[in-house]
Every structure is written in C-alpha cells, then in structure tokens.
Coordinates of C-alpha atoms in Angstrom, one line a residue:
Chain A
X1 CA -58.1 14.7 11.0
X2 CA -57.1 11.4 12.5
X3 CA -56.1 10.0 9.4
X4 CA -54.2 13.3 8.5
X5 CA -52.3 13.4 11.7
X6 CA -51.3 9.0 11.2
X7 CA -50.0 10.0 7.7
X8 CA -47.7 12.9 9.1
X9 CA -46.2 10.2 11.8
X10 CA -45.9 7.7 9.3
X11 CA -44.2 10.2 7.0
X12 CA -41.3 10.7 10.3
X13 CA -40.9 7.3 10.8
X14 CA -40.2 6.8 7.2
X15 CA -37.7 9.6 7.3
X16 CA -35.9 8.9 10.4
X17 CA -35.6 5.1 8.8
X18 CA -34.2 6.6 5.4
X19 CA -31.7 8.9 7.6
X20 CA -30.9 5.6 9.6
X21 CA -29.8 3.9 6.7
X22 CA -28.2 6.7 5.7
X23 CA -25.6 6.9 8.3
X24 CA -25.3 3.0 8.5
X25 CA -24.3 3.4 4.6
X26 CA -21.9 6.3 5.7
X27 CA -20.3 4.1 8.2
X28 CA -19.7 1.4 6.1
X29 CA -18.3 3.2 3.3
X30 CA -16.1 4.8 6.0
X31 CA -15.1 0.8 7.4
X32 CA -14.0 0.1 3.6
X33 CA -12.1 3.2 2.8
X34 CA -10.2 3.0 6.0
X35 CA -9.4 -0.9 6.2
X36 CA -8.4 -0.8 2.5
X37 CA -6.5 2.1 2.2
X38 CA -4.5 0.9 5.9
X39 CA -4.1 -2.3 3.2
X40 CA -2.8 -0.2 0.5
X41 CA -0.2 1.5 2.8
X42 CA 1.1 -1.8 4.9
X43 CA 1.4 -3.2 1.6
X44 CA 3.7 0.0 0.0
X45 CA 5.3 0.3 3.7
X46 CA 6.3 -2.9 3.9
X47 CA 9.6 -4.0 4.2
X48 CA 10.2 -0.1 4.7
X49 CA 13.2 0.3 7.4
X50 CA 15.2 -1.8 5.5
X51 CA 14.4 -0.4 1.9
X52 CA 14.7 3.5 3.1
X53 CA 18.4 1.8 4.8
X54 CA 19.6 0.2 1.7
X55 CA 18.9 3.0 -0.7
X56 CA 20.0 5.2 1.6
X57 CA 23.6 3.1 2.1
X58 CA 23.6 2.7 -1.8
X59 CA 23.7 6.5 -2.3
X60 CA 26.3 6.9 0.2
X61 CA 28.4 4.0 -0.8
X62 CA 27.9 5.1 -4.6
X63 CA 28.7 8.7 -4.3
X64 CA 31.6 9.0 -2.3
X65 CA 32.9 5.4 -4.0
X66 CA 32.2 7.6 -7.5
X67 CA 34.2 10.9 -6.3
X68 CA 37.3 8.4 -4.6
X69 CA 37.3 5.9 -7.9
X70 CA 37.4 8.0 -11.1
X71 CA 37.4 6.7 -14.5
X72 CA 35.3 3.2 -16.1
X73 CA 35.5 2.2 -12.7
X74 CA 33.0 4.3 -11.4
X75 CA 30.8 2.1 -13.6
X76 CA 31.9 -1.3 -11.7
X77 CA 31.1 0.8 -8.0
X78 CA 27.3 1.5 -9.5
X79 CA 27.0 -1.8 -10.8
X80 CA 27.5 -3.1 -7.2
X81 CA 25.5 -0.8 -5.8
X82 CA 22.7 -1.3 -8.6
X83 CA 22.7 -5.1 -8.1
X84 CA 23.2 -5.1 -4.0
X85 CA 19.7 -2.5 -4.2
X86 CA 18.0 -4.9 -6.6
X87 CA 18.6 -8.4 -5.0
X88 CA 18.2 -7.0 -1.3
X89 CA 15.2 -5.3 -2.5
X90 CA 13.5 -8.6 -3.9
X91 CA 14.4 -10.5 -1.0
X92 CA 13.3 -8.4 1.6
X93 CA 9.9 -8.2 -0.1
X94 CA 9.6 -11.6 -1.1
X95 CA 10.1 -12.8 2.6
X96 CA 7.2 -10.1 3.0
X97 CA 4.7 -11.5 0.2
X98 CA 5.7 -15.1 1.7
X99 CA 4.7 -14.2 5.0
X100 CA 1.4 -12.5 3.9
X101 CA 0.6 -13.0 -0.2
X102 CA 2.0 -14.7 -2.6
X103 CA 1.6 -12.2 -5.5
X104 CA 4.2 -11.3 -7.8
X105 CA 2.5 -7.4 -7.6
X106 CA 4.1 -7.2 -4.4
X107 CA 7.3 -6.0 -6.3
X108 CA 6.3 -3.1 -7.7
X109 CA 5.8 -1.4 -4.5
X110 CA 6.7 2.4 -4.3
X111 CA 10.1 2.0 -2.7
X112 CA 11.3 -1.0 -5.3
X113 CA 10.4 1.9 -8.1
X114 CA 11.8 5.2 -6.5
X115 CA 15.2 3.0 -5.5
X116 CA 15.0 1.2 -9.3
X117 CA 14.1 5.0 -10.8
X118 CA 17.1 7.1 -8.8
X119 CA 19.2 4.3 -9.8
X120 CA 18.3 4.5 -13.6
X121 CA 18.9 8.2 -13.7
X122 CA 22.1 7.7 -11.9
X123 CA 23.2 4.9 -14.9
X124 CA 22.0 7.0 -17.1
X125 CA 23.8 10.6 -16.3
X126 CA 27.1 7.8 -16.1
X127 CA 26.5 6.5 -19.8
X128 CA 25.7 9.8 -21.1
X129 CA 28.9 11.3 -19.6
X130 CA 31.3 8.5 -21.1
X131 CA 30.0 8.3 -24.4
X132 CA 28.7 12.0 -25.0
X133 CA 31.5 14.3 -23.4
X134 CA 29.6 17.4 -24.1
X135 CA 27.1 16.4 -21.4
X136 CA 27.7 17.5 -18.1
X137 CA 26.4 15.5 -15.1
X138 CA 26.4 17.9 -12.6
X139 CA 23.3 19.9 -13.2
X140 CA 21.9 16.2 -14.0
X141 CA 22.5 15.2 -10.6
X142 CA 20.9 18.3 -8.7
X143 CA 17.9 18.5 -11.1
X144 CA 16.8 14.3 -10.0
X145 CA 17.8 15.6 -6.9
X146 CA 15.0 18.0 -7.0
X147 CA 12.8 16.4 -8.5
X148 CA 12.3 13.2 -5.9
X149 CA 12.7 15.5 -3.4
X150 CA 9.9 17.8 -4.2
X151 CA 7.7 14.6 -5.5
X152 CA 8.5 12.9 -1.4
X153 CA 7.3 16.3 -0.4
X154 CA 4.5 16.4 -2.1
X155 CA 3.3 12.7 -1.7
X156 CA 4.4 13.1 2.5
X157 CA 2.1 16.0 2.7
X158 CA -1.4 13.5 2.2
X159 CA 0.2 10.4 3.5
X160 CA 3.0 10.6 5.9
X161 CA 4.2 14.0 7.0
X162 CA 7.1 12.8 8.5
X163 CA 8.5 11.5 4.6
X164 CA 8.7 15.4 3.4
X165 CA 11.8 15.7 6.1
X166 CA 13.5 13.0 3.5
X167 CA 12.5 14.9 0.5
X168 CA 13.4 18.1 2.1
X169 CA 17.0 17.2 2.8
X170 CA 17.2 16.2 -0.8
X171 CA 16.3 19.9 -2.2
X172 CA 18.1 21.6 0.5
X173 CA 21.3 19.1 -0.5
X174 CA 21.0 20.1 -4.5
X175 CA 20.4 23.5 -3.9
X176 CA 23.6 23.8 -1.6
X177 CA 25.6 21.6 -3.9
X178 CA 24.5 23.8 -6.8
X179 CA 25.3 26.8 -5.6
X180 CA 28.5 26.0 -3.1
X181 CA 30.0 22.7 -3.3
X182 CA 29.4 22.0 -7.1
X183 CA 33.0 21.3 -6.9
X184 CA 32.7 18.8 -4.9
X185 CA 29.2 17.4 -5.9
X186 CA 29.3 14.1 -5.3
X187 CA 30.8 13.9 -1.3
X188 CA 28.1 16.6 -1.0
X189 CA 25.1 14.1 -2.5
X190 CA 26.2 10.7 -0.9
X191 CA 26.4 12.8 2.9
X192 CA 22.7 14.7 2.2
X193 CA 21.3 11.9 0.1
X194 CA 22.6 9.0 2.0
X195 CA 22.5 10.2 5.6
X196 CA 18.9 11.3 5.9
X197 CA 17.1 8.5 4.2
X198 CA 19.1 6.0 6.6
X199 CA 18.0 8.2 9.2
X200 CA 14.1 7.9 8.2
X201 CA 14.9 3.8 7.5
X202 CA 16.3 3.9 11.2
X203 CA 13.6 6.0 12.6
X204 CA 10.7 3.4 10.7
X205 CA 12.7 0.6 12.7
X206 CA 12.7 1.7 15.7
X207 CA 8.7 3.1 15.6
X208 CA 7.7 -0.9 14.5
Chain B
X1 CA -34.9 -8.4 4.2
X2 CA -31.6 -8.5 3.3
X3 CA -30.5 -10.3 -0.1
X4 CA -28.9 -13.5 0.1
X5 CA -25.7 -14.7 -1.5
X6 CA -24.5 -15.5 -5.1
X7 CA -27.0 -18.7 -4.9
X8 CA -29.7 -16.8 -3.8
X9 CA -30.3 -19.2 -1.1
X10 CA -31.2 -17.4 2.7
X11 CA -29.9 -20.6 4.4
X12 CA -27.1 -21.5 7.3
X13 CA -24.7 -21.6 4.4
X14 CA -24.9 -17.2 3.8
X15 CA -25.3 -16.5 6.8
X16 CA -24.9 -18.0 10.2
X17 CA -28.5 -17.3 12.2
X18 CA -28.0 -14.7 15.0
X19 CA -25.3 -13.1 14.0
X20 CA -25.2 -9.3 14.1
X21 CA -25.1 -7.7 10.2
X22 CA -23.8 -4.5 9.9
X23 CA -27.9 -2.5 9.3
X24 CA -30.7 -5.1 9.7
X25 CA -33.0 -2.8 7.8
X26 CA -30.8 -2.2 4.4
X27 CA -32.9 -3.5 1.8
X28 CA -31.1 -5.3 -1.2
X29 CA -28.0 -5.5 0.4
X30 CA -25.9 -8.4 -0.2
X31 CA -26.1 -10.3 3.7
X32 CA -22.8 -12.1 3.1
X33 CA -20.9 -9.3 3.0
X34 CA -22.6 -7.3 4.9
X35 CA -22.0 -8.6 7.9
X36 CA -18.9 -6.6 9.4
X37 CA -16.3 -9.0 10.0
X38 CA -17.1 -10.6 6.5
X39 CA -17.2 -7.0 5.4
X40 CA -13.2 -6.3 6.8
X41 CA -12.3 -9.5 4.9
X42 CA -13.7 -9.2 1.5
X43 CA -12.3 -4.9 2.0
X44 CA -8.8 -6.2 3.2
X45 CA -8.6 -8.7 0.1
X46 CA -9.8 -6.3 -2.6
X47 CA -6.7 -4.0 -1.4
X48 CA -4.4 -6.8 -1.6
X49 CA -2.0 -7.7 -3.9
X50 CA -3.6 -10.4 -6.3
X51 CA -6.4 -10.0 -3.8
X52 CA -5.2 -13.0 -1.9
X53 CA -3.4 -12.7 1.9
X54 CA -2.2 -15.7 4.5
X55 CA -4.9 -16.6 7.0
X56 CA -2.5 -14.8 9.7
X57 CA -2.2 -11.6 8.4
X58 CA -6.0 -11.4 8.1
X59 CA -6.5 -12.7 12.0
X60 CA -4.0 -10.0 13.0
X61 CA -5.3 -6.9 11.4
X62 CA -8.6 -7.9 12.0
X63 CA -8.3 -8.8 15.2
X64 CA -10.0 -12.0 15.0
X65 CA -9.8 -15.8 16.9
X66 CA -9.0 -18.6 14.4
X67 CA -12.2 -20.0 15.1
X68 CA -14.0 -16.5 14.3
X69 CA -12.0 -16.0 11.4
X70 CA -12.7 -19.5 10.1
X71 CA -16.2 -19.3 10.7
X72 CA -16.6 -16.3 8.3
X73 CA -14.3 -17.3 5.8
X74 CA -16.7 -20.7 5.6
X75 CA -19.5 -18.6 4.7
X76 CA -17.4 -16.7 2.3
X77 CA -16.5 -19.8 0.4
X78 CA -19.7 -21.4 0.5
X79 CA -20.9 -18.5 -1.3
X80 CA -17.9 -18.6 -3.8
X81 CA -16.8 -15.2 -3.3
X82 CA -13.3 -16.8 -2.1
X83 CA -11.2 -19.7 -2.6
X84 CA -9.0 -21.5 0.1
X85 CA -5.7 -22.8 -0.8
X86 CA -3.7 -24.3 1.9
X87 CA 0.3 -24.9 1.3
X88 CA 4.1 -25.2 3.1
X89 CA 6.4 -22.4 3.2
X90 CA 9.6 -23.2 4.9
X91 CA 8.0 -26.8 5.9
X92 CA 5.5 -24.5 7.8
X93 CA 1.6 -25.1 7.1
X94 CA 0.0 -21.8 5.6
X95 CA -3.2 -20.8 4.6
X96 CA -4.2 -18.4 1.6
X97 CA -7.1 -16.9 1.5
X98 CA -8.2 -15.3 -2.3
X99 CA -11.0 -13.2 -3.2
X100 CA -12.5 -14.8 -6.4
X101 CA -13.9 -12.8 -9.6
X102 CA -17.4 -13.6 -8.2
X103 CA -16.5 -11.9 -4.5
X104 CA -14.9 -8.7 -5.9
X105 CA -18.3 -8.6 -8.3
X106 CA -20.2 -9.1 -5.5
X107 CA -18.2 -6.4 -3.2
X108 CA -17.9 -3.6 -6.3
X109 CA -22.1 -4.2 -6.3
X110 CA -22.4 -3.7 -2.2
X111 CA -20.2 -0.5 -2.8
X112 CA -22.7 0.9 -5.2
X113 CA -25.5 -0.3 -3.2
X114 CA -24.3 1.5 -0.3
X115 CA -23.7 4.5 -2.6
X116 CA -27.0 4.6 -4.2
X117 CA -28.5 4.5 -0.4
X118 CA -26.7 7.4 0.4
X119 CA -27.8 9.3 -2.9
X120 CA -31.3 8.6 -2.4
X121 CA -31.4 10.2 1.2
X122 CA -29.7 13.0 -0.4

C-alpha cells in the first residue's frame, strides 16, 4: 500500500517536472521568435523615413516632370529620378549597415526592392511605349498601381497595419485615374502615389 | 545536468559559475546558450544580416552594460560559436560581433532541443 501510494507521488512529481520544462521550452522558443523576428523587422525598417520620403518624392517628381516634359525627354526626367532613388538608397543604408553590420545583404532590404521594382516597371512601360507604339501605358500604369498596392495591403495586414493606408491610396489612386482622370493620368499618379507615401515616410520620422 | 559547450568541457570557460540559465533542470541542453542573455545574442545574430552586428547595437537592444555584454560574449568565443573583429569606421573604434558556422549549428540544435522537449510533454 505504502509502496503503491510513493509510486503515485513519484509519478506527479515526474509530471509536474515534465510540464515545467515544458513551459520553460515554450518561453524560450517565445524569447527567440520575438527577438529575431524584432531583428528581421529593424533590419527591413531601417533607414525607413527616408526610403518611404525618397520614393515617395521620386514618384512625384517623375510623374508630373513626365506629364510637363513630353517626348525622349521624359526618358532623361526618369533617369534622374532612377539614379537619385538608387544612390540615396545605397547611402542611406550603407550608413545603416556601418553603424550596425557590415554585410552587403543589407541592400536587398524590402524598400531597396519595391523602390528598384516600381522603378523597373515604370522604365519598362517608357521603352515599350517608344519603341512599340501599339502599346498603351495607361492601363500599364494603373494595373502596377494595383498591384503594389494590394501586395502593401496584404503584407500591412500581418506586419504593420498602419502600411495598408499606403497601399490603399495607391488602389484608390488607379481606380480613380482609371475611371475619371485617365486623361490626365500621370498629375493624377505623382499627387496619389507621391503624396501618401511621403506622408507615411514623414509619419515613421516623427514616431522614431 | 546541462551539456556543456562545443569542447565538451563544464569549466569557467562555458559558463561563468552562479549565473542564472534560462531552466536548470533541462537535460541535454546546450548551457552556453542557454543562458538568457547568451540566448538574445546568438537569436539577435542568427536574424542578422551575414549574422554579424556592432557591439553597440547588440548593448542597445539588449539592454546590456559593456561589461555584461563583454562578459557573455567571452564565453561565446571561448566556445567558438562567435568571432570578434575589432576595426575603425570614420577613425572611430568599432566592434563586430559574428556568429560562426559552429554557433548557428550549435543554436539550429538548441532550437530542436527545445522543440523535441515540447513534443515529448505533448
């Protein structure tokens, strides 16, 4: 009876060890995820203010410069823009990866490639339109714009709810200059591109 | 009792004596990174690019006193989970800290550790 009765404590204590080391597990686990994925997001984020402000003063700048300057040199106001992004881009985040690591990876965070990205399109929709007059850049235009904007959406809705406003005003911009201001498309991108994402840049400055 | 490092060894070099590790009782757990501050540094530099980051930035987000911080990151080394490399930016003294291929081993194996401890309770 006795010995019955020592096995059944033993058997608890065993238990309530094994649950112990359970939770102690869980709350390491926990301690990882949380300080490496705060890593992950200082590391994308950094550097932000000013990269949300320069793409957002490189749309602005590069639409309303396209719809003023018409012709080949439409090409020479993107190719400012293009290498103002780039070079402010690298700088900005190579005073970052000086300041805290000295990889090269620090490059390719998500900002350097949704700036390089809406800037490729952009390069692209002008080469196709000069060399293949058929194509017409207007839809071109409103579908990217669409498509970042529901992709910031749907990113800002697990990470940072406060991004969907960005990706929000870039639907809401295509859709209206689809279906009301096609005519003048371009004013209409660089105000509800441009003006919003310097807004969320500004708004990132002034929370850090 | 806890494992020791990669040497195997249980002395001052794994582990400074007294200090407080993360669960006492977890059985073949690595010690050196168990420990919790050890455990924020080697978790910090696995999410970093090229897994290194400046002395600094790790003292900051961890919240830690050069001394603190330099006490753990001896142990670290000792163990050869990271390497040291001390440099000039800007004519300014800096500090890199980089987990090596034997730390993020070591970590990727405490991860699964910890996983397998959870499975079993399960």
């Amino acid at each position: 009876m006795e010995q019955g009765s020592e096995s059944v404590t033993f058997e608890a204590a065993e238990g309530r060890v094994a649950a112990t080391r359970r939770e102690e597990a869980l709350a390491n686990l926990q301690l990882i995820s949380q300080t490496m994925s705060r890593t992950h997001e200082e590391v994308e984020l950094s550097g932000g203010a000013a990269s949300y402000i320069l793409l957002g003063t490189s749309m602005l700048l590069g639409f309303l410069g396209s719809a003023l300057i018409k012709g080949w040199w439409q090409v020479a106001v993107w190719l400012l823009v293009s290498c103002g992004v780039v070079a402010s881009l690298v700088v900005i985040r190579r005073q970052r990866v000086t300041a805290i690591s000295r990889s090269a990876r620090w490059l390719l965070g998500r900002q350097t490639i949704i700036s390089v990205a809406i800037l490729c399109h952009i390069w692209a929709v002008l080469a196709l339109s000069f060399f293949y007059h058929a194509f017409s850049p207007q839809y071109s235009l409103v579908i990217v714009g669409l498509v970042f904007g529901c992709g910031l959406v749907a990113k800002a809705t697990f990470v940072q709810p406060r991004r969907a406003l960005i990706g929000l005003a870039y639907i809401v911009g295509s859709l209206l200059t689809l279906f009301f201001f096609m005519d003048y498309q371009l004013y209409a991108l660089g105000l509800t591109f441009g003006l919003p994402t310097i807004g969320f840049g500004l708004y990132l400055l002034r929370r850090s | 009792m806890a494992k020791a490092g990669k040497n195997g060894s249980s002395d001052s070099s794994a582990a400074p004596p007294g200090e407080t590790t993360a669960s006492p009782s977890a059985a073949s757990l690595d010690e050196v990174i168990h420990q919790k501050v050890r455990l924020g540094i080697v978790s910090l530099l696995a999410a970093m690019p090229g897994r290194e980051a400046e002395f600094g930035y790790i003292k900051g987000r961890l919240a830690l006193t050069d001394g603190n911080l330099s006490t753990h990151l001896t142990v670290l080394e000792n163990n050869a989970y990271i390497a040291i490399d001390k440099g000039f930016v800007d004519k300014k003294p800096k500090t890199w800290v980089r987990l090596t291929a034997e730390g993020l081993q070591a970590f990727r194996g405490y991860v699964a550790t910890l996983e397998q401890i959870i499975k079993m309770v399960d």
